[in-house]
PDB file of C-alpha atoms in Angstrom:
ATOM      1  CA  MET P   1     -35.003  58.396  69.752  1.00 62.00           C
ATOM      2  CA  ALA P   2     -35.506  54.639  69.752  1.00 74.00           C
ATOM      3  CA  PRO P   3     -34.406  53.139  73.087  1.00 79.00           C
ATOM      4  CA  TRP P   4     -31.917  50.760  71.497  1.00 78.00           C
ATOM      5  CA  ILE P   5     -30.050  53.653  69.843  1.00 75.00           C
ATOM      6  CA  THR P   6     -29.618  55.552  73.116  1.00 74.00           C
ATOM      7  CA  LYS P   7     -28.564  52.388  74.892  1.00 74.00           C
ATOM      8  CA  TYR P   8     -26.082  51.563  72.100  1.00 72.00           C
ATOM      9  CA  LEU P   9     -24.593  55.068  72.239  1.00 68.00           C
ATOM     10  CA  LYS P  10     -24.303  54.972  76.017  1.00 71.00           C
ATOM     11  CA  VAL P  11     -22.409  51.704  75.860  1.00 68.00           C
ATOM     12  CA  ARG P  12     -19.946  52.859  73.201  1.00 71.00           C
ATOM     13  CA  GLY P  13     -17.396  55.454  74.140  1.00 78.00           C
ATOM     14  CA  ARG P  14     -17.177  59.124  73.436  1.00 82.00           C
ATOM     15  CA  LYS P  15     -14.842  58.630  70.486  1.00 84.00           C
ATOM     16  CA  PHE P  16     -17.474  56.593  68.740  1.00 84.00           C
ATOM     17  CA  LYS P  17     -20.089  59.315  69.143  1.00 85.00           C
ATOM     18  CA  ILE P  18     -17.728  61.902  67.733  1.00 88.00           C
ATOM     19  CA  LEU P  19     -17.024  59.657  64.759  1.00 90.00           C
ATOM     20  CA  ILE P  20     -20.737  59.209  64.097  1.00 89.00           C
ATOM     21  CA  GLY P  21     -21.254  62.940  64.386  1.00 91.00           C
ATOM     22  CA  PHE P  22     -18.438  63.546  61.915  1.00 93.00           C
ATOM     23  CA  PHE P  23     -19.891  61.137  59.357  1.00 93.00           C
ATOM     24  CA  LEU P  24     -23.316  62.735  59.703  1.00 93.00           C
ATOM     25  CA  VAL P  25     -21.815  66.137  58.957  1.00 94.00           C
ATOM     26  CA  VAL P  26     -19.969  64.743  55.925  1.00 94.00           C
ATOM     27  CA  ILE P  27     -23.105  63.079  54.563  1.00 94.00           C
ATOM     28  CA  ILE P  28     -25.198  66.198  55.061  1.00 94.00           C
ATOM     29  CA  GLY P  29     -22.470  68.270  53.447  1.00 93.00           C
ATOM     30  CA  LEU P  30     -22.251  65.948  50.434  1.00 93.00           C
ATOM     31  CA  THR P  31     -26.017  65.887  50.001  1.00 92.00           C
ATOM     32  CA  ALA P  32     -26.216  69.661  50.151  1.00 92.00           C
ATOM     33  CA  SER P  33     -23.398  69.959  47.591  1.00 89.00           C
ATOM     34  CA  LEU P  34     -25.141  67.522  45.268  1.00 90.00           C
ATOM     35  CA  TYR P  35     -28.378  69.520  45.468  1.00 87.00           C
ATOM     36  CA  TYR P  36     -26.444  72.709  44.762  1.00 87.00           C
ATOM     37  CA  TYR P  37     -24.518  71.199  41.859  1.00 85.00           C
ATOM     38  CA  ASN P  38     -27.754  69.976  40.344  1.00 87.00           C
ATOM     39  CA  LYS P  39     -29.779  73.024  41.173  1.00 87.00           C
ATOM     40  CA  PRO P  40     -32.529  73.580  38.653  1.00 86.00           C
ATOM     41  CA  HIS P  41     -32.829  76.326  36.086  1.00 88.00           C
ATOM     42  CA  VAL P  42     -35.190  79.071  37.173  1.00 88.00           C
ATOM     43  CA  ASN P  43     -38.819  77.991  37.114  1.00 89.00           C
ATOM     44  CA  VAL P  44     -40.442  80.681  35.013  1.00 88.00           C
ATOM     45  CA  GLU P  45     -43.964  79.490  35.675  1.00 87.00           C
ATOM     46  CA  LYS P  46     -43.631  79.697  39.442  1.00 87.00           C
ATOM     47  CA  SER P  47     -41.624  82.934  39.497  1.00 88.00           C
ATOM     48  CA  ASP P  48     -43.286  86.299  39.716  1.00 90.00           C
ATOM     49  CA  ALA P  49     -42.346  88.593  36.894  1.00 90.00           C
ATOM     50  CA  VAL P  50     -40.034  91.292  38.194  1.00 90.00           C
ATOM     51  CA  TYR P  51     -41.267  93.699  35.533  1.00 94.00           C
ATOM     52  CA  ARG P  52     -44.349  93.789  33.343  1.00 94.00           C
ATOM     53  CA  LEU P  53     -44.374  95.940  30.262  1.00 94.00           C
ATOM     54  CA  THR P  54     -45.383  96.173  26.645  1.00 93.00           C
ATOM     55  CA  ALA P  55     -43.215  95.052  23.756  1.00 93.00           C
ATOM     56  CA  HIS P  56     -43.038  98.616  22.504  1.00 94.00           C
ATOM     57  CA  ASN P  57     -41.777  99.975  25.822  1.00 94.00           C
ATOM     58  CA  LEU P  58     -39.156  97.294  26.275  1.00 94.00           C
ATOM     59  CA  ILE P  59     -37.769  97.873  22.790  1.00 94.00           C
ATOM     60  CA  LYS P  60     -37.779 101.610  23.303  1.00 93.00           C
ATOM     61  CA  GLU P  61     -35.892 101.275  26.584  1.00 93.00           C
ATOM     62  CA  TYR P  62     -33.252  99.157  24.874  1.00 93.00           C
ATOM     63  CA  GLN P  63     -32.905 101.585  22.008  1.00 92.00           C
ATOM     64  CA  ASP P  64     -32.610 104.568  24.329  1.00 93.00           C
ATOM     65  CA  ASN P  65     -29.895 103.134  26.546  1.00 93.00           C
ATOM     66  CA  GLU P  66     -28.807  99.576  25.910  1.00 91.00           C
ATOM     67  CA  LYS P  67     -26.344  99.354  28.748  1.00 91.00           C
ATOM     68  CA  ASN P  68     -28.700 100.496  31.498  1.00 92.00           C
ATOM     69  CA  THR P  69     -31.596  98.504  30.142  1.00 93.00           C
ATOM     70  CA  ASN P  70     -29.405  95.414  30.058  1.00 92.00           C
ATOM     71  CA  GLU P  71     -28.515  95.854  33.691  1.00 91.00           C
ATOM     72  CA  LYS P  72     -32.162  96.277  34.530  1.00 93.00           C
ATOM     73  CA  TYR P  73     -33.670  93.322  32.701  1.00 93.00           C
ATOM     74  CA  THR P  74     -31.000  90.761  31.872  1.00 91.00           C
ATOM     75  CA  GLU P  75     -31.485  87.404  33.596  1.00 91.00           C
ATOM     76  CA  LYS P  76     -34.734  88.632  35.146  1.00 92.00           C
ATOM     77  CA  VAL P  77     -38.124  87.004  34.652  1.00 94.00           C
ATOM     78  CA  ILE P  78     -40.218  89.614  32.867  1.00 95.00           C
ATOM     79  CA  GLN P  79     -43.701  89.664  31.423  1.00 95.00           C
ATOM     80  CA  ILE P  80     -44.282  91.236  28.021  1.00 95.00           C
ATOM     81  CA  GLU P  81     -47.541  92.055  26.275  1.00 95.00           C
ATOM     82  CA  GLY P  82     -47.462  92.447  22.515  1.00 95.00           C
ATOM     83  CA  ASP P  83     -48.734  91.441  19.099  1.00 95.00           C
ATOM     84  CA  VAL P  84     -47.561  88.278  17.403  1.00 95.00           C
ATOM     85  CA  SER P  85     -45.697  88.990  14.201  1.00 94.00           C
ATOM     86  CA  GLU P  86     -44.234  85.586  13.535  1.00 92.00           C
ATOM     87  CA  ILE P  87     -44.344  82.016  14.770  1.00 93.00           C
ATOM     88  CA  SER P  88     -41.664  79.531  13.826  1.00 92.00           C
ATOM     89  CA  THR P  89     -39.822  76.529  15.136  1.00 90.00           C
ATOM     90  CA  LEU P  90     -36.190  76.049  15.967  1.00 88.00           C
ATOM     91  CA  ARG P  91     -34.700  72.677  16.833  1.00 85.00           C
ATOM     92  CA  GLY P  92     -38.018  71.318  18.031  1.00 87.00           C
ATOM     93  CA  ASN P  93     -39.163  74.288  20.062  1.00 90.00           C
ATOM     94  CA  SER P  94     -41.380  77.128  18.981  1.00 92.00           C
ATOM     95  CA  VAL P  95     -40.266  80.714  18.653  1.00 94.00           C
ATOM     96  CA  VAL P  96     -42.793  83.532  18.908  1.00 94.00           C
ATOM     97  CA  THR P  97     -41.856  87.015  17.723  1.00 95.00           C
ATOM     98  CA  LEU P  98     -43.616  90.077  19.115  1.00 95.00           C
ATOM     99  CA  ASN P  99     -43.265  93.187  17.038  1.00 92.00           C
ATOM    100  CA  ASP P 100     -43.290  96.882  17.696  1.00 89.00           C
ATOM    101  CA  PRO P 101     -44.931  98.902  14.929  1.00 86.00           C
ATOM    102  CA  ASP P 102     -42.684 101.856  15.733  1.00 87.00           C
ATOM    103  CA  SER P 103     -39.380 100.153  15.113  1.00 88.00           C
ATOM    104  CA  GLU P 104     -37.533  97.521  13.155  1.00 89.00           C
ATOM    105  CA  SER P 105     -36.766  95.604  16.306  1.00 93.00           C
ATOM    106  CA  SER P 106     -38.900  92.846  17.763  1.00 94.00           C
ATOM    107  CA  ILE P 107     -38.861  90.612  20.797  1.00 96.00           C
ATOM    108  CA  ILE P 108     -37.872  87.060  19.947  1.00 96.00           C
ATOM    109  CA  CYS P 109     -39.280  84.638  22.508  1.00 95.00           C
ATOM    110  CA  HIS P 110     -37.941  81.103  22.616  1.00 94.00           C
ATOM    111  CA  MET P 111     -40.741  79.056  24.126  1.00 93.00           C
ATOM    112  CA  GLN P 112     -40.451  76.175  26.547  1.00 92.00           C
ATOM    113  CA  ALA P 113     -41.310  72.755  25.163  1.00 90.00           C
ATOM    114  CA  GLU P 114     -44.521  72.524  27.232  1.00 90.00           C
ATOM    115  CA  ASP P 115     -45.971  75.537  25.432  1.00 90.00           C
ATOM    116  CA  ASN P 116     -45.105  74.393  21.908  1.00 88.00           C
ATOM    117  CA  LYS P 117     -48.580  73.157  21.040  1.00 88.00           C
ATOM    118  CA  ARG P 118     -50.271  76.317  22.196  1.00 89.00           C
ATOM    119  CA  ALA P 119     -47.666  78.552  20.599  1.00 89.00           C
ATOM    120  CA  LEU P 120     -48.232  76.977  17.201  1.00 87.00           C
ATOM    121  CA  THR P 121     -51.960  77.785  17.364  1.00 90.00           C
ATOM    122  CA  LEU P 122     -51.356  81.517  17.767  1.00 91.00           C
ATOM    123  CA  ARG P 123     -52.230  83.788  14.885  1.00 91.00           C
ATOM    124  CA  LYS P 124     -50.367  86.778  13.485  1.00 92.00           C
ATOM    125  CA  GLY P 125     -51.612  89.996  14.975  1.00 92.00           C
ATOM    126  CA  GLU P 126     -52.942  88.302  18.081  1.00 93.00           C
ATOM    127  CA  ARG P 127     -52.223  90.183  21.296  1.00 94.00           C
ATOM    128  CA  ILE P 128     -50.620  87.890  23.844  1.00 95.00           C
ATOM    129  CA  THR P 129     -48.676  87.987  27.081  1.00 95.00           C
ATOM    130  CA  ILE P 130     -45.429  86.091  27.477  1.00 95.00           C
ATOM    131  CA  LYS P 131     -43.348  85.515  30.576  1.00 96.00           C
ATOM    132  CA  GLY P 132     -39.710  84.563  30.254  1.00 95.00           C
ATOM    133  CA  VAL P 133     -36.077  85.343  31.003  1.00 94.00           C
ATOM    134  CA  CYS P 134     -34.533  88.283  29.162  1.00 94.00           C
ATOM    135  CA  THR P 135     -31.026  87.605  27.865  1.00 93.00           C
ATOM    136  CA  GLY P 136     -30.263  90.838  26.059  1.00 94.00           C
ATOM    137  CA  TYR P 137     -30.402  92.749  22.791  1.00 94.00           C
ATOM    138  CA  LEU P 138     -28.789  92.225  19.396  1.00 93.00           C
ATOM    139  CA  LEU P 139     -31.006  93.519  16.596  1.00 93.00           C
ATOM    140  CA  ASP P 140     -33.988  92.457  18.699  1.00 94.00           C
ATOM    141  CA  VAL P 141     -34.637  91.705  22.331  1.00 95.00           C
ATOM    142  CA  ILE P 142     -34.099  88.022  23.055  1.00 95.00           C
ATOM    143  CA  MET P 143     -36.010  86.084  25.687  1.00 94.00           C
ATOM    144  CA  VAL P 144     -35.647  82.426  26.587  1.00 92.00           C
ATOM    145  CA  ARG P 145     -37.557  79.804  28.609  1.00 92.00           C
ATOM    146  CA  CYS P 146     -40.788  81.593  27.731  1.00 94.00           C
ATOM    147  CA  ILE P 147     -44.321  80.567  28.560  1.00 94.00           C
ATOM    148  CA  LEU P 148     -47.684  81.944  27.493  1.00 93.00           C
ATOM    149  CA  VAL P 149     -49.637  83.728  30.190  1.00 90.00           C
ATOM    150  CA  GLU P 150     -53.419  83.694  30.220  1.00 79.00           C
TER     151      GLU P 150
ATOM    152  CA  MET C   1     -15.141  99.556  20.819  1.00 63.00           C
ATOM    153  CA  ARG C   2     -18.705  98.385  20.809  1.00 65.00           C
ATOM    154  CA  GLY C   3     -19.188 101.309  18.441  1.00 68.00           C
ATOM    155  CA  ILE C   4     -16.951  99.625  15.889  1.00 69.00           C
ATOM    156  CA  TYR C   5     -19.197  96.597  15.693  1.00 66.00           C
ATOM    157  CA  PHE C   6     -22.253  98.793  15.492  1.00 68.00           C
ATOM    158  CA  ILE C   7     -20.674 100.550  12.545  1.00 69.00           C
ATOM    159  CA  VAL C   8     -19.649  97.314  10.835  1.00 71.00           C
ATOM    160  CA  PHE C   9     -23.109  95.862  11.280  1.00 74.00           C
ATOM    161  CA  GLY C  10     -24.856  99.045  10.374  1.00 67.00           C
ATOM    162  CA  THR C  11     -22.733  99.474   7.272  1.00 66.00           C
ATOM    163  CA  LEU C  12     -23.241  95.906   6.161  1.00 70.00           C
ATOM    164  CA  LEU C  13     -26.974  96.153   6.599  1.00 68.00           C
ATOM    165  CA  MET C  14     -27.551  99.596   5.221  1.00 62.00           C
ATOM    166  CA  GLN C  15     -25.393  99.541   2.130  1.00 56.00           C
ATOM    167  CA  ASN C  16     -27.562 100.362  -0.812  1.00 51.00           C
ATOM    168  CA  LEU C  17     -27.161  97.151  -2.737  1.00 49.00           C
ATOM    169  CA  SER C  18     -29.797  94.848  -4.132  1.00 51.00           C
ATOM    170  CA  ALA C  19     -31.533  92.720  -1.531  1.00 51.00           C
ATOM    171  CA  GLN C  20     -29.975  89.543  -2.862  1.00 74.00           C
ATOM    172  CA  ASP C  21     -26.496  90.560  -1.743  1.00 86.00           C
ATOM    173  CA  LYS C  22     -27.078  90.448   1.972  1.00 92.00           C
ATOM    174  CA  TYR C  23     -27.948  87.271   3.776  1.00 95.00           C
ATOM    175  CA  LEU C  24     -28.944  87.190   7.423  1.00 95.00           C
ATOM    176  CA  THR C  25     -29.780  84.803  10.195  1.00 95.00           C
ATOM    177  CA  LYS C  26     -30.989  85.452  13.749  1.00 95.00           C
ATOM    178  CA  GLU C  27     -30.990  81.787  14.655  1.00 94.00           C
ATOM    179  CA  GLY C  28     -27.431  80.813  13.974  1.00 95.00           C
ATOM    180  CA  PHE C  29     -25.952  77.979  16.002  1.00 96.00           C
ATOM    181  CA  VAL C  30     -22.683  78.263  17.875  1.00 97.00           C
ATOM    182  CA  SER C  31     -21.509  75.810  20.487  1.00 97.00           C
ATOM    183  CA  PHE C  32     -18.360  75.278  22.450  1.00 96.00           C
ATOM    184  CA  PHE C  33     -16.885  72.176  23.999  1.00 96.00           C
ATOM    185  CA  SER C  34     -14.277  71.741  26.696  1.00 94.00           C
ATOM    186  CA  HIS C  35     -12.902  68.301  27.394  1.00 93.00           C
ATOM    187  CA  SER C  36     -11.031  67.533  30.568  1.00 90.00           C
ATOM    188  CA  ILE C  37     -10.354  64.466  32.644  1.00 90.00           C
ATOM    189  CA  VAL C  38     -12.708  65.654  35.348  1.00 88.00           C
ATOM    190  CA  GLU C  39     -15.648  66.663  33.192  1.00 88.00           C
ATOM    191  CA  ASP C  40     -16.809  67.730  29.741  1.00 92.00           C
ATOM    192  CA  ILE C  41     -18.475  71.085  29.470  1.00 92.00           C
ATOM    193  CA  LYS C  42     -20.564  72.099  26.546  1.00 94.00           C
ATOM    194  CA  ALA C  43     -23.065  74.824  25.749  1.00 96.00           C
ATOM    195  CA  ASP C  44     -25.218  75.777  22.769  1.00 95.00           C
ATOM    196  CA  ASN C  45     -26.306  79.159  21.518  1.00 95.00           C
ATOM    197  CA  ASN C  46     -29.207  79.122  19.058  1.00 93.00           C
ATOM    198  CA  GLN C  47     -29.757  82.834  18.788  1.00 94.00           C
ATOM    199  CA  VAL C  48     -26.686  83.902  16.895  1.00 96.00           C
ATOM    200  CA  LEU C  49     -27.012  86.890  14.597  1.00 96.00           C
ATOM    201  CA  SER C  50     -24.962  86.750  11.427  1.00 97.00           C
ATOM    202  CA  VAL C  51     -24.828  88.784   8.233  1.00 96.00           C
ATOM    203  CA  VAL C  52     -22.972  87.811   5.070  1.00 95.00           C
ATOM    204  CA  ASP C  53     -22.323  90.151   2.167  1.00 94.00           C
ATOM    205  CA  THR C  54     -22.118  87.957  -0.889  1.00 91.00           C
ATOM    206  CA  LYS C  55     -20.535  90.698  -2.979  1.00 91.00           C
ATOM    207  CA  THR C  56     -17.478  90.976  -0.745  1.00 93.00           C
ATOM    208  CA  GLY C  57     -17.550  87.822   1.346  1.00 93.00           C
ATOM    209  CA  GLU C  58     -17.609  89.944   4.479  1.00 95.00           C
ATOM    210  CA  ILE C  59     -19.289  88.524   7.510  1.00 96.00           C
ATOM    211  CA  ALA C  60     -20.322  89.991  10.840  1.00 97.00           C
ATOM    212  CA  ILE C  61     -21.527  87.865  13.736  1.00 97.00           C
ATOM    213  CA  GLN C  62     -22.923  88.834  17.126  1.00 97.00           C
ATOM    214  CA  LEU C  63     -24.156  86.676  19.944  1.00 96.00           C
ATOM    215  CA  LEU C  64     -25.248  87.107  23.556  1.00 96.00           C
ATOM    216  CA  MET C  65     -23.127  85.219  26.081  1.00 95.00           C
ATOM    217  CA  ARG C  66     -26.230  84.656  28.166  1.00 94.00           C
ATOM    218  CA  SER C  67     -27.846  82.804  25.318  1.00 93.00           C
ATOM    219  CA  PHE C  68     -25.459  79.902  25.797  1.00 94.00           C
ATOM    220  CA  MET C  69     -27.546  77.090  27.239  1.00 92.00           C
ATOM    221  CA  PHE C  70     -25.900  74.606  29.591  1.00 93.00           C
ATOM    222  CA  GLU C  71     -27.328  71.431  30.972  1.00 91.00           C
ATOM    223  CA  LYS C  72     -26.536  72.496  34.501  1.00 91.00           C
ATOM    224  CA  ALA C  73     -27.840  75.818  35.822  1.00 91.00           C
ATOM    225  CA  LEU C  74     -24.833  76.068  38.110  1.00 90.00           C
ATOM    226  CA  MET C  75     -22.411  75.796  35.181  1.00 91.00           C
ATOM    227  CA  ARG C  76     -24.249  78.548  33.362  1.00 93.00           C
ATOM    228  CA  GLU C  77     -24.070  80.709  36.448  1.00 92.00           C
ATOM    229  CA  HIS C  78     -20.309  80.202  36.820  1.00 90.00           C
ATOM    230  CA  PHE C  79     -19.791  80.811  33.125  1.00 92.00           C
ATOM    231  CA  ASN C  80     -21.666  84.118  33.189  1.00 93.00           C
ATOM    232  CA  GLU C  81     -20.734  85.432  36.622  1.00 92.00           C
ATOM    233  CA  ASN C  82     -17.112  84.301  36.986  1.00 90.00           C
ATOM    234  CA  TYR C  83     -15.555  83.369  33.655  1.00 92.00           C
ATOM    235  CA  VAL C  84     -16.855  85.566  30.866  1.00 93.00           C
ATOM    236  CA  GLU C  85     -18.393  88.172  33.187  1.00 94.00           C
ATOM    237  CA  SER C  86     -21.346  88.728  30.898  1.00 93.00           C
ATOM    238  CA  TYR C  87     -22.679  91.558  33.025  1.00 92.00           C
ATOM    239  CA  LYS C  88     -19.619  93.508  31.808  1.00 92.00           C
ATOM    240  CA  PHE C  89     -19.323  91.944  28.357  1.00 94.00           C
ATOM    241  CA  PRO C  90     -22.761  90.748  27.302  1.00 94.00           C
ATOM    242  CA  LYS C  91     -21.812  89.986  23.698  1.00 95.00           C
ATOM    243  CA  ALA C  92     -19.215  88.181  21.665  1.00 96.00           C
ATOM    244  CA  THR C  93     -18.634  89.430  18.145  1.00 96.00           C
ATOM    245  CA  PHE C  94     -16.768  88.420  15.038  1.00 97.00           C
ATOM    246  CA  SER C  95     -15.954  90.604  12.099  1.00 96.00           C
ATOM    247  CA  GLY C  96     -14.122  89.285   9.072  1.00 96.00           C
ATOM    248  CA  GLU C  97     -14.442  87.702   5.690  1.00 95.00           C
ATOM    249  CA  ILE C  98     -14.796  84.422   3.884  1.00 95.00           C
ATOM    250  CA  ARG C  99     -11.756  84.116   1.663  1.00 93.00           C
ATOM    251  CA  ASN C 100     -12.302  83.866  -2.082  1.00 92.00           C
ATOM    252  CA  TYR C 101     -16.048  83.986  -1.682  1.00 91.00           C
ATOM    253  CA  ALA C 102     -16.591  84.675  -5.367  1.00 90.00           C
ATOM    254  CA  GLU C 103     -14.922  81.388  -6.311  1.00 90.00           C
ATOM    255  CA  LEU C 104     -17.230  79.240  -4.206  1.00 89.00           C
ATOM    256  CA  ASN C 105     -19.759  77.058  -5.970  1.00 87.00           C
ATOM    257  CA  GLU C 106     -21.353  73.600  -5.898  1.00 86.00           C
ATOM    258  CA  THR C 107     -18.081  71.736  -6.159  1.00 87.00           C
ATOM    259  CA  ASN C 108     -15.814  74.249  -4.478  1.00 87.00           C
ATOM    260  CA  THR C 109     -17.309  74.547  -1.026  1.00 91.00           C
ATOM    261  CA  VAL C 110     -14.406  74.800   1.347  1.00 94.00           C
ATOM    262  CA  SER C 111     -12.745  78.057   2.247  1.00 95.00           C
ATOM    263  CA  GLU C 112     -11.331  79.919   5.177  1.00 95.00           C
ATOM    264  CA  ILE C 113     -12.973  82.518   7.356  1.00 95.00           C
ATOM    265  CA  VAL C 114     -10.633  85.074   8.910  1.00 96.00           C
ATOM    266  CA  GLY C 115     -11.166  88.042  11.123  1.00 96.00           C
ATOM    267  CA  THR C 116     -11.338  89.416  14.624  1.00 96.00           C
ATOM    268  CA  LEU C 117     -13.128  87.568  17.401  1.00 96.00           C
ATOM    269  CA  THR C 118     -13.961  89.605  20.483  1.00 96.00           C
ATOM    270  CA  VAL C 119     -14.866  87.787  23.686  1.00 95.00           C
ATOM    271  CA  HIS C 120     -14.738  89.125  27.244  1.00 94.00           C
ATOM    272  CA  GLY C 121     -13.634  92.445  25.817  1.00 94.00           C
ATOM    273  CA  LYS C 122     -10.503  90.998  24.241  1.00 95.00           C
ATOM    274  CA  GLU C 123      -9.833  90.839  20.511  1.00 96.00           C
ATOM    275  CA  LYS C 124      -8.072  88.003  18.773  1.00 95.00           C
ATOM    276  CA  GLU C 125      -7.393  87.341  15.115  1.00 96.00           C
ATOM    277  CA  ILE C 126      -8.654  83.916  14.278  1.00 95.00           C
ATOM    278  CA  SER C 127      -9.143  81.799  11.234  1.00 95.00           C
ATOM    279  CA  SER C 128     -11.332  78.807  10.684  1.00 95.00           C
ATOM    280  CA  LYS C 129     -11.943  76.368   7.919  1.00 95.00           C
ATOM    281  CA  VAL C 130     -15.483  76.861   6.667  1.00 95.00           C
ATOM    282  CA  THR C 131     -17.765  74.859   4.408  1.00 95.00           C
ATOM    283  CA  VAL C 132     -20.069  77.079   2.379  1.00 95.00           C
ATOM    284  CA  ILE C 133     -23.186  75.615   0.806  1.00 94.00           C
ATOM    285  CA  ILE C 134     -25.016  78.041  -1.433  1.00 90.00           C
ATOM    286  CA  THR C 135     -28.490  77.288  -2.693  1.00 86.00           C
ATOM    287  CA  ASP C 136     -31.053  79.653  -4.147  1.00 79.00           C
ATOM    288  CA  ASN C 137     -32.268  80.987  -0.913  1.00 87.00           C
ATOM    289  CA  ILE C 138     -29.920  79.829   1.772  1.00 93.00           C
ATOM    290  CA  ILE C 139     -26.242  80.258   2.439  1.00 94.00           C
ATOM    291  CA  THR C 140     -25.029  77.772   5.016  1.00 95.00           C
ATOM    292  CA  LEU C 141     -21.709  78.141   6.759  1.00 96.00           C
ATOM    293  CA  THR C 142     -20.406  75.356   8.948  1.00 96.00           C
ATOM    294  CA  GLY C 143     -17.094  74.801  10.596  1.00 96.00           C
ATOM    295  CA  ASP C 144     -15.190  74.635  13.815  1.00 95.00           C
ATOM    296  CA  PHE C 145     -12.027  76.070  15.303  1.00 95.00           C
ATOM    297  CA  LYS C 146     -10.099  76.098  18.543  1.00 95.00           C
ATOM    298  CA  VAL C 147      -9.451  78.983  20.885  1.00 95.00           C
ATOM    299  CA  GLU C 148      -7.267  79.366  23.939  1.00 94.00           C
ATOM    300  CA  VAL C 149      -9.205  80.433  27.013  1.00 92.00           C
ATOM    301  CA  ALA C 150      -6.266  82.539  28.182  1.00 91.00           C
ATOM    302  CA  ASP C 151      -6.277  84.612  24.980  1.00 93.00           C
ATOM    303  CA  PHE C 152      -9.459  86.265  26.144  1.00 93.00           C
ATOM    304  CA  ASP C 153      -8.288  87.057  29.633  1.00 91.00           C
ATOM    305  CA  ILE C 154     -10.672  84.503  31.083  1.00 91.00           C
ATOM    306  CA  LYS C 155      -9.447  83.562  34.532  1.00 88.00           C
ATOM    307  CA  ILE C 156     -10.095  80.037  35.699  1.00 86.00           C
ATOM    308  CA  PRO C 157      -9.636  79.663  39.465  1.00 84.00           C
ATOM    309  CA  ALA C 158      -7.030  77.094  40.449  1.00 85.00           C
ATOM    310  CA  ILE C 159      -9.634  75.011  42.233  1.00 84.00           C
ATOM    311  CA  VAL C 160     -11.413  74.189  38.968  1.00 83.00           C
ATOM    312  CA  ALA C 161      -8.387  74.377  36.701  1.00 83.00           C
ATOM    313  CA  ASN C 162      -8.701  70.648  35.987  1.00 86.00           C
ATOM    314  CA  ASN C 163     -12.368  70.912  35.099  1.00 87.00           C
ATOM    315  CA  ILE C 164     -11.915  73.274  32.194  1.00 89.00           C
ATOM    316  CA  ALA C 165      -9.684  72.727  29.184  1.00 90.00           C
ATOM    317  CA  LYS C 166      -7.158  75.396  28.195  1.00 90.00           C
ATOM    318  CA  THR C 167      -8.235  74.994  24.576  1.00 93.00           C
ATOM    319  CA  ILE C 168     -11.905  75.086  23.707  1.00 94.00           C
ATOM    320  CA  LYS C 169     -13.436  73.829  20.492  1.00 96.00           C
ATOM    321  CA  VAL C 170     -16.023  76.160  18.968  1.00 96.00           C
ATOM    322  CA  SER C 171     -18.455  74.946  16.309  1.00 97.00           C
ATOM    323  CA  PHE C 172     -20.831  76.930  14.174  1.00 97.00           C
ATOM    324  CA  GLU C 173     -23.659  76.295  11.786  1.00 97.00           C
ATOM    325  CA  LEU C 174     -25.292  79.361  10.266  1.00 96.00           C
ATOM    326  CA  HIS C 175     -28.146  79.222   7.767  1.00 95.00           C
ATOM    327  CA  HIS C 176     -28.523  82.661   6.187  1.00 96.00           C
ATOM    328  CA  LYS C 177     -31.566  83.818   4.263  1.00 94.00           C
ATOM    329  CA  PRO C 178     -31.807  86.832   1.971  1.00 93.00           C
ATOM    330  CA  TYR C 179     -32.127  90.047   3.919  1.00 85.00           C
ATOM    331  CA  ASN C 180     -34.581  92.596   2.646  1.00 69.00           C
TER     332      ASN C 180
END
């Protein structure tokens, strides 16, 4: 430590050092709380997909046992491979739907803003891979914060 | 109980009526807003599923709690893990009807929507004013209503009691297209 700091601390009494120590703890605590309060949403791009499967298999799992499948996939980053059945936009962001020829259900993927341009160039029937967070199943599986994977 | 909503939905969707009678959206908008002195909390859900039967005015709505998007990740985490416990109750549903649907037209657009709202596993009869705009291909329902957090058995810890309002305002905007 710089010599003037050590000399300054030596001159001041013990009480002073304790006070400084206390303030340091408070500042560190406040900074940590602020980071925690502002902690970011999960970074899908940097996360590894916990599961990788095809659109057909994911839909089938949900139709076989919704409750268990929900526990398995909800809030997890998963990677899905499937065929594009529809591309649309919703409130400025693109939505890509992957279908399953064997069922009425699809996987609705709400894309992140960064992938909008690329998503809008996709064609129906194209086989693509999407990584995103699974939020559950209504009539279709719903995924959010999705990105296209090469 | 989940079975009941399955049946309502299934029945609404599978009734053998002409395609023009059923209108559906999978991108309905529902948001809620809590105002308190400490902070305002709001979240949007853009993946709401809603079906309207224009013959009867019946409506069935389902949404995933986890589809509510918050600005802060931490708020979303608290909402899902502690307040609505979405791992136990992943969906919120509404089953009811738009009153006097048959009398709605270009000039008469305001009605009331009544029915059962189920959140966090608890049912509550609610009613909301609704504006219904009907064009050739789209039926738009908009409105808002208030709910008491306590009615749905949602426990707010004392430490954050001042951060969350006891009464929450819920808004909806649903654009239905013909279902076929």
